[in-house]
Amino acid sequence: MRGIIGEIRNNPSDPLSVGFARYTDVFGSALPYQIEAGETAGNLSDVFSRAATQYAERIAMTRALLKSLSLPILNAGAFFCILLAFIIWGIPIVVDSFMTRELVIPLDFRVMMQISESLRSSPIGWVALVLAGVFAWINRAKIIASAPVEWFLMKCPVIGDIYRKAMIYIYFTELADLIDANVGIKKSYDIVIGIARNRYFKQYFGGVQTALIEGLSDGEAFLQQARILDTDGFYIAGSIGMSESTGDLTNGIRDFCGDFKDEVKFKMEVLPAFLMIASTLTFALVAGVVVVRVWMGIMDGMDQELQLINGFINAK
């Protein structure tokens, strides 16, 4: 960060907005426009104060989310390793007991044995797994921006609610900062639409902008697009309508953004416990199914042996 500020300071002939525009990957695409408007209006200190607050909030929110997800992810990784170890070393022991006694091996056991042999004898599967992981990591931005992932992030009952409210906080705070920096209303919406990475929010703000151009009030424009954000959209529309009636739009936006931020922080504190319980129950269910299936396979083998013994006795 100090290096970036130093680079901007080393070019005093350039306006600050031009200097910050070179580092939109760090400061965001909206800040140069806010600085440009602040330079014109002479209120740069307010612009930087708001930008610093939002930047700190974004970092805090990102760290809290990573912290809340770390333990459940480790839990999932541990279970995956246990399941993989069972397939590689446990299944061959079970199948070998069938083959030693010349019994019929169940179909699902044969399939798992094929997977086990592939993992143990051929490095291709492991190489493919590693390459798939590397490819997914390199293309993570495209994967996150894909339609199925965006739908999941917006609609998932728990994670989707946190994600949606966090994005509302980020984009609406950006919109309020742009308006307070005296950037034009249309240009402010253009900037927010441009920085929105989620197609749902692009559609949402694009629809609001179109409705405003058509002559609708702010409250009516947001109400028209409310369904895109589910119940949050109707709450926003009501808050915007109230703020519009008092003539204090940006403070109204910051009020409901503060509500969403507090709710996101609370849910991120609760999320680890919820995910741990849900993942543990899921893993216990899967492990139970595997154990029961192995037990049923063993019992099936014993039944086959009893039939062979009965046949031998009857033959005598």
Short mmCIF file of C-alpha atoms in Angstrom, two decimals:
data_model
loop_
_atom_site.label_atom_id
_atom_site.label_comp_id
_atom_site.label_asym_id
_atom_site.label_seq_id
_atom_site.Cartn_x
_atom_site.Cartn_y
_atom_site.Cartn_z
CA MET A 1 0.00 0.00 0.00
CA ARG A 2 2.81 2.44 0.86
CA GLY A 3 4.49 1.62 -2.44
CA ILE A 4 1.32 2.41 -4.37
CA ILE A 5 0.82 5.73 -2.57
CA GLY A 6 4.48 6.52 -3.23
CA GLU A 7 4.03 5.84 -6.95
CA ILE A 8 1.02 8.17 -7.06
CA ARG A 9 2.92 10.86 -5.15
CA ASN A 10 5.88 10.61 -7.55
CA ASN A 11 3.68 11.90 -10.39
CA PRO A 12 2.57 15.32 -9.06
CA SER A 13 1.65 16.54 -12.54
CA ASP A 14 -1.16 13.98 -12.78
CA PRO A 15 -4.48 14.58 -11.01
CA LEU A 16 -5.07 12.26 -8.06
CA SER A 17 -7.96 10.63 -9.89
CA VAL A 18 -5.61 9.60 -12.70
CA GLY A 19 -3.09 8.19 -10.22
CA PHE A 20 -5.69 6.11 -8.37
CA ALA A 21 -7.21 4.96 -11.68
CA ARG A 22 -4.00 2.98 -12.29
CA TYR A 23 -4.73 0.83 -9.20
CA THR A 24 -8.41 -0.02 -9.50
CA ASP A 25 -7.56 -3.64 -8.60
CA VAL A 26 -6.61 -2.37 -5.13
CA PHE A 27 -8.91 0.60 -4.52
CA GLY A 28 -11.87 -0.32 -6.72
CA SER A 29 -13.20 1.23 -9.92
CA ALA A 30 -15.42 3.81 -8.20
CA LEU A 31 -12.77 5.67 -6.16
CA PRO A 32 -11.14 7.53 -9.11
CA TYR A 33 -14.55 8.99 -10.04
CA GLN A 34 -15.17 10.03 -6.43
CA ILE A 35 -11.73 11.67 -6.26
CA GLU A 36 -12.31 13.45 -9.58
CA ALA A 37 -15.61 14.87 -8.31
CA GLY A 38 -13.97 15.72 -4.96
CA GLU A 39 -11.16 17.59 -6.74
CA THR A 40 -13.74 19.62 -8.62
CA ALA A 41 -15.89 20.34 -5.55
CA GLY A 42 -12.96 20.81 -3.16
CA ASN A 43 -14.07 18.14 -0.66
CA LEU A 44 -11.32 15.54 -1.08
CA SER A 45 -10.99 14.99 2.67
CA ASP A 46 -14.59 13.73 2.87
CA VAL A 47 -14.03 11.47 -0.13
CA PHE A 48 -10.92 9.87 1.38
CA SER A 49 -12.59 9.52 4.78
CA ARG A 50 -15.53 7.61 3.30
CA ALA A 51 -13.23 5.52 1.08
CA ALA A 52 -11.00 4.56 4.03
CA THR A 53 -14.01 3.51 6.10
CA GLN A 54 -15.43 1.33 3.35
CA TYR A 55 -12.03 -0.19 2.51
CA ALA A 56 -11.51 -1.16 6.16
CA GLU A 57 -15.02 -2.63 6.36
CA ARG A 58 -14.43 -4.73 3.26
CA ILE A 59 -11.19 -6.14 4.64
CA ALA A 60 -12.81 -6.89 8.01
CA MET A 61 -15.78 -8.59 6.32
CA THR A 62 -13.53 -10.72 4.09
CA ARG A 63 -11.36 -11.81 7.02
CA ALA A 64 -14.42 -12.67 9.11
CA LEU A 65 -15.84 -14.77 6.29
CA LEU A 66 -12.56 -16.66 5.79
CA LYS A 67 -12.29 -17.25 9.53
CA SER A 68 -15.86 -18.53 9.76
CA LEU A 69 -15.35 -20.98 6.89
CA SER A 70 -11.89 -22.29 7.84
CA LEU A 71 -12.98 -24.89 10.44
CA PRO A 72 -15.84 -26.39 8.37
CA ILE A 73 -13.51 -26.63 5.36
CA LEU A 74 -10.91 -28.47 7.46
CA ASN A 75 -13.67 -30.75 8.71
CA ALA A 76 -14.73 -31.54 5.14
CA GLY A 77 -11.12 -32.14 4.13
CA ALA A 78 -10.57 -34.57 7.00
CA PHE A 79 -13.68 -36.55 6.10
CA PHE A 80 -12.65 -36.68 2.45
CA CYS A 81 -9.23 -38.05 3.44
CA ILE A 82 -10.85 -40.73 5.63
CA LEU A 83 -13.22 -41.74 2.83
CA LEU A 84 -10.36 -41.84 0.32
CA ALA A 85 -8.26 -43.98 2.67
CA PHE A 86 -11.17 -46.41 3.08
CA ILE A 87 -11.58 -46.74 -0.70
CA ILE A 88 -7.83 -47.24 -1.27
CA TRP A 89 -7.05 -49.63 1.59
CA GLY A 90 -10.32 -50.76 3.20
CA ILE A 91 -12.29 -51.91 0.15
CA PRO A 92 -9.49 -54.28 -1.07
CA ILE A 93 -9.55 -56.07 2.30
CA VAL A 94 -13.33 -56.60 2.10
CA VAL A 95 -13.23 -57.69 -1.55
CA ASP A 96 -10.25 -59.99 -0.89
CA SER A 97 -12.28 -61.85 1.74
CA PHE A 98 -14.95 -62.55 -0.92
CA MET A 99 -12.38 -63.71 -3.47
CA THR A 100 -10.56 -65.94 -0.96
CA ARG A 101 -13.78 -67.77 -0.20
CA GLU A 102 -14.79 -67.79 -3.91
CA LEU A 103 -18.01 -65.84 -3.25
CA VAL A 104 -19.95 -63.56 -5.61
CA ILE A 105 -18.77 -59.95 -5.18
CA PRO A 106 -21.63 -57.37 -5.11
CA LEU A 107 -21.73 -54.88 -8.00
CA ASP A 108 -21.10 -51.75 -5.91
CA PHE A 109 -18.11 -53.46 -4.27
CA ARG A 110 -16.70 -54.26 -7.71
CA VAL A 111 -17.12 -50.62 -8.79
CA MET A 112 -15.36 -49.35 -5.64
CA MET A 113 -12.62 -51.92 -6.18
CA GLN A 114 -12.04 -50.61 -9.70
CA ILE A 115 -11.74 -47.08 -8.32
CA SER A 116 -9.37 -48.31 -5.61
CA GLU A 117 -7.16 -50.14 -8.10
CA SER A 118 -7.06 -47.09 -10.37
CA LEU A 119 -5.96 -44.86 -7.51
CA ARG A 120 -3.34 -47.33 -6.27
CA SER A 121 -1.86 -48.53 -9.53
CA SER A 122 -2.18 -45.61 -11.92
CA PRO A 123 -0.88 -42.08 -11.32
CA ILE A 124 -3.17 -40.73 -14.05
CA GLY A 125 -6.08 -40.33 -11.65
CA TRP A 126 -3.98 -38.39 -9.17
CA VAL A 127 -2.47 -36.24 -11.91
CA ALA A 128 -5.95 -35.53 -13.29
CA LEU A 129 -7.15 -34.58 -9.80
CA VAL A 130 -4.22 -32.21 -9.26
CA LEU A 131 -4.64 -30.66 -12.72
CA ALA A 132 -8.36 -30.19 -12.11
CA GLY A 133 -7.58 -28.44 -8.83
CA VAL A 134 -4.98 -26.18 -10.46
CA PHE A 135 -7.34 -25.38 -13.34
CA ALA A 136 -10.16 -24.54 -10.91
CA TRP A 137 -7.85 -22.28 -8.89
CA ILE A 138 -6.57 -20.43 -11.96
CA ASN A 139 -10.11 -19.95 -13.29
CA ARG A 140 -11.74 -19.35 -9.90
CA ALA A 141 -12.97 -15.89 -10.91
CA LYS A 142 -14.74 -17.31 -13.98
CA ILE A 143 -16.14 -20.20 -11.96
CA ILE A 144 -17.51 -17.86 -9.28
CA ALA A 145 -19.00 -15.65 -12.01
CA SER A 146 -20.68 -18.59 -13.75
CA ALA A 147 -24.47 -18.70 -13.76
CA PRO A 148 -24.86 -21.85 -11.58
CA VAL A 149 -22.48 -20.54 -8.89
CA GLU A 150 -24.12 -17.10 -8.89
CA TRP A 151 -27.54 -18.72 -8.59
CA PHE A 152 -26.30 -20.80 -5.65
CA LEU A 153 -24.74 -17.77 -3.94
CA MET A 154 -27.96 -15.78 -4.30
CA LYS A 155 -30.49 -18.51 -3.47
CA CYS A 156 -28.80 -20.78 -0.91
CA PRO A 157 -30.82 -20.40 2.35
CA VAL A 158 -27.88 -19.65 4.70
CA ILE A 159 -24.79 -18.79 2.65
CA GLY A 160 -26.90 -17.02 0.01
CA ASP A 161 -28.48 -14.73 2.60
CA ILE A 162 -25.06 -13.68 3.94
CA TYR A 163 -23.61 -13.23 0.44
CA ARG A 164 -26.59 -11.19 -0.79
CA LYS A 165 -26.57 -8.85 2.20
CA ALA A 166 -22.78 -8.40 1.98
CA MET A 167 -23.05 -7.45 -1.70
CA ILE A 168 -25.92 -5.07 -0.92
CA TYR A 169 -23.74 -3.38 1.70
CA ILE A 170 -20.79 -3.04 -0.69
CA TYR A 171 -22.67 -1.82 -3.76
CA PHE A 172 -25.09 0.53 -2.00
CA THR A 173 -22.32 2.06 0.12
CA GLU A 174 -20.42 2.63 -3.11
CA LEU A 175 -23.51 4.26 -4.63
CA ALA A 176 -23.97 6.54 -1.61
CA ASP A 177 -20.29 7.53 -1.68
CA LEU A 178 -20.51 8.40 -5.38
CA ILE A 179 -23.62 10.52 -4.88
CA ASP A 180 -22.10 12.29 -1.84
CA ALA A 181 -18.96 13.00 -3.89
CA ASN A 182 -21.19 14.90 -6.35
CA VAL A 183 -20.82 12.37 -9.14
CA GLY A 184 -23.93 12.58 -11.33
CA ILE A 185 -26.81 10.19 -10.58
CA LYS A 186 -26.70 8.48 -13.99
CA LYS A 187 -22.92 8.20 -13.88
CA SER A 188 -23.09 6.84 -10.32
CA TYR A 189 -25.41 4.06 -11.46
CA ASP A 190 -23.22 3.40 -14.51
CA ILE A 191 -20.19 2.97 -12.23
CA VAL A 192 -22.01 0.66 -9.80
CA ILE A 193 -23.34 -1.44 -12.69
CA GLY A 194 -19.80 -1.61 -14.07
CA ILE A 195 -18.20 -2.75 -10.80
CA ALA A 196 -20.96 -5.25 -9.93
CA ARG A 197 -19.53 -8.71 -10.62
CA ASN A 198 -22.83 -10.52 -10.09
CA ARG A 199 -25.32 -10.55 -12.97
CA TYR A 200 -28.25 -10.35 -10.54
CA PHE A 201 -26.98 -7.04 -9.17
CA LYS A 202 -26.17 -5.77 -12.67
CA GLN A 203 -29.76 -6.51 -13.67
CA TYR A 204 -31.04 -4.94 -10.45
CA PHE A 205 -29.19 -1.63 -10.72
CA GLY A 206 -29.68 -1.53 -14.50
CA GLY A 207 -33.44 -1.88 -14.04
CA VAL A 208 -33.47 0.84 -11.37
CA GLN A 209 -31.51 3.19 -13.62
CA THR A 210 -33.89 2.56 -16.54
CA ALA A 211 -36.92 3.19 -14.32
CA LEU A 212 -35.42 6.46 -13.07
CA ILE A 213 -34.78 7.60 -16.64
CA GLU A 214 -38.41 6.80 -17.45
CA GLY A 215 -39.50 9.19 -14.69
CA LEU A 216 -40.26 6.93 -11.74
CA SER A 217 -39.33 8.04 -8.25
CA ASP A 218 -36.46 6.36 -6.40
CA GLY A 219 -38.83 4.36 -4.21
CA GLU A 220 -40.92 3.22 -7.20
CA ALA A 221 -37.81 2.33 -9.23
CA PHE A 222 -36.36 0.16 -6.46
CA LEU A 223 -39.74 -1.41 -5.74
CA GLN A 224 -40.05 -2.39 -9.41
CA GLN A 225 -36.81 -4.42 -9.18
CA ALA A 226 -37.27 -5.67 -5.60
CA ARG A 227 -38.01 -9.31 -6.50
CA ILE A 228 -34.46 -9.79 -7.80
CA LEU A 229 -33.14 -9.48 -4.23
CA ASP A 230 -36.07 -11.33 -2.61
CA THR A 231 -37.26 -9.87 0.71
CA ASP A 232 -34.15 -7.69 1.00
CA GLY A 233 -35.23 -5.88 -2.15
CA PHE A 234 -38.58 -4.89 -0.64
CA TYR A 235 -36.88 -3.72 2.56
CA ILE A 236 -34.53 -1.57 0.47
CA ALA A 237 -37.41 -0.14 -1.57
CA GLY A 238 -39.27 0.83 1.60
CA SER A 239 -36.16 2.45 3.09
CA ILE A 240 -35.43 4.34 -0.13
CA GLY A 241 -39.04 5.57 -0.26
CA MET A 242 -38.81 6.85 3.34
CA SER A 243 -35.47 8.54 2.65
CA GLU A 244 -36.82 10.11 -0.52
CA SER A 245 -39.70 11.68 1.39
CA THR A 246 -37.25 13.29 3.85
CA GLY A 247 -34.86 14.39 1.11
CA ASP A 248 -31.89 12.55 2.64
CA LEU A 249 -31.28 9.68 0.23
CA THR A 250 -27.64 8.85 0.98
CA ASN A 251 -28.05 8.79 4.77
CA GLY A 252 -31.07 6.54 4.28
CA ILE A 253 -28.94 4.21 2.15
CA ARG A 254 -26.24 4.16 4.83
CA ASP A 255 -28.82 3.39 7.51
CA PHE A 256 -30.05 0.18 5.87
CA CYS A 257 -26.49 -0.68 4.79
CA GLY A 258 -25.52 -0.51 8.46
CA ASP A 259 -28.40 -2.86 9.31
CA PHE A 260 -27.26 -5.34 6.66
CA LYS A 261 -23.63 -5.09 7.81
CA ASP A 262 -24.57 -5.85 11.43
CA GLU A 263 -26.71 -8.80 10.31
CA VAL A 264 -23.88 -10.18 8.15
CA LYS A 265 -21.41 -9.91 11.05
CA PHE A 266 -23.80 -11.71 13.41
CA LYS A 267 -24.53 -14.49 10.93
CA MET A 268 -20.85 -14.97 10.16
CA GLU A 269 -20.26 -15.50 13.89
CA VAL A 270 -23.01 -18.15 13.95
CA LEU A 271 -22.14 -19.70 10.56
CA PRO A 272 -19.15 -21.84 11.69
CA ALA A 273 -21.21 -23.65 14.34
CA PHE A 274 -24.05 -24.23 11.88
CA LEU A 275 -21.75 -25.55 9.16
CA MET A 276 -19.88 -27.75 11.62
CA ILE A 277 -23.12 -29.34 12.83
CA ALA A 278 -24.49 -29.72 9.28
CA SER A 279 -21.25 -31.14 7.87
CA THR A 280 -20.75 -33.50 10.82
CA LEU A 281 -24.30 -34.85 10.49
CA THR A 282 -23.81 -35.27 6.73
CA PHE A 283 -20.50 -37.05 7.17
CA ALA A 284 -21.94 -39.26 9.92
CA LEU A 285 -24.82 -40.20 7.60
CA VAL A 286 -22.45 -41.05 4.73
CA ALA A 287 -20.17 -43.02 7.05
CA GLY A 288 -23.21 -44.85 8.45
CA VAL A 289 -24.39 -45.79 4.97
CA VAL A 290 -20.90 -47.08 4.06
CA VAL A 291 -20.64 -49.13 7.27
CA VAL A 292 -24.13 -50.60 6.81
CA ARG A 293 -23.37 -51.46 3.18
CA VAL A 294 -20.12 -53.20 4.14
CA TRP A 295 -21.92 -55.10 6.90
CA MET A 296 -24.65 -56.12 4.44
CA GLY A 297 -21.96 -57.28 2.01
CA ILE A 298 -20.33 -59.37 4.71
CA MET A 299 -23.69 -60.82 5.72
CA ASP A 300 -24.40 -61.58 2.05
CA GLY A 301 -21.08 -63.41 1.87
CA MET A 302 -21.91 -65.40 5.00
CA ASP A 303 -25.30 -66.27 3.50
CA GLN A 304 -23.57 -67.53 0.36
CA GLU A 305 -21.27 -69.68 2.50
CA LEU A 306 -24.23 -71.12 4.41
CA GLN A 307 -25.93 -71.98 1.12
CA LEU A 308 -22.77 -73.74 -0.07
CA ILE A 309 -22.54 -75.70 3.21
CA ASN A 310 -26.22 -76.66 3.02
CA GLY A 311 -25.77 -77.77 -0.58
CA PHE A 312 -22.75 -79.87 0.39
CA ILE A 313 -24.65 -81.47 3.31
CA ASN A 314 -27.72 -82.19 1.17
CA ALA A 315 -25.54 -83.71 -1.53
CA LYS A 316 -24.27 -86.24 1.02
#
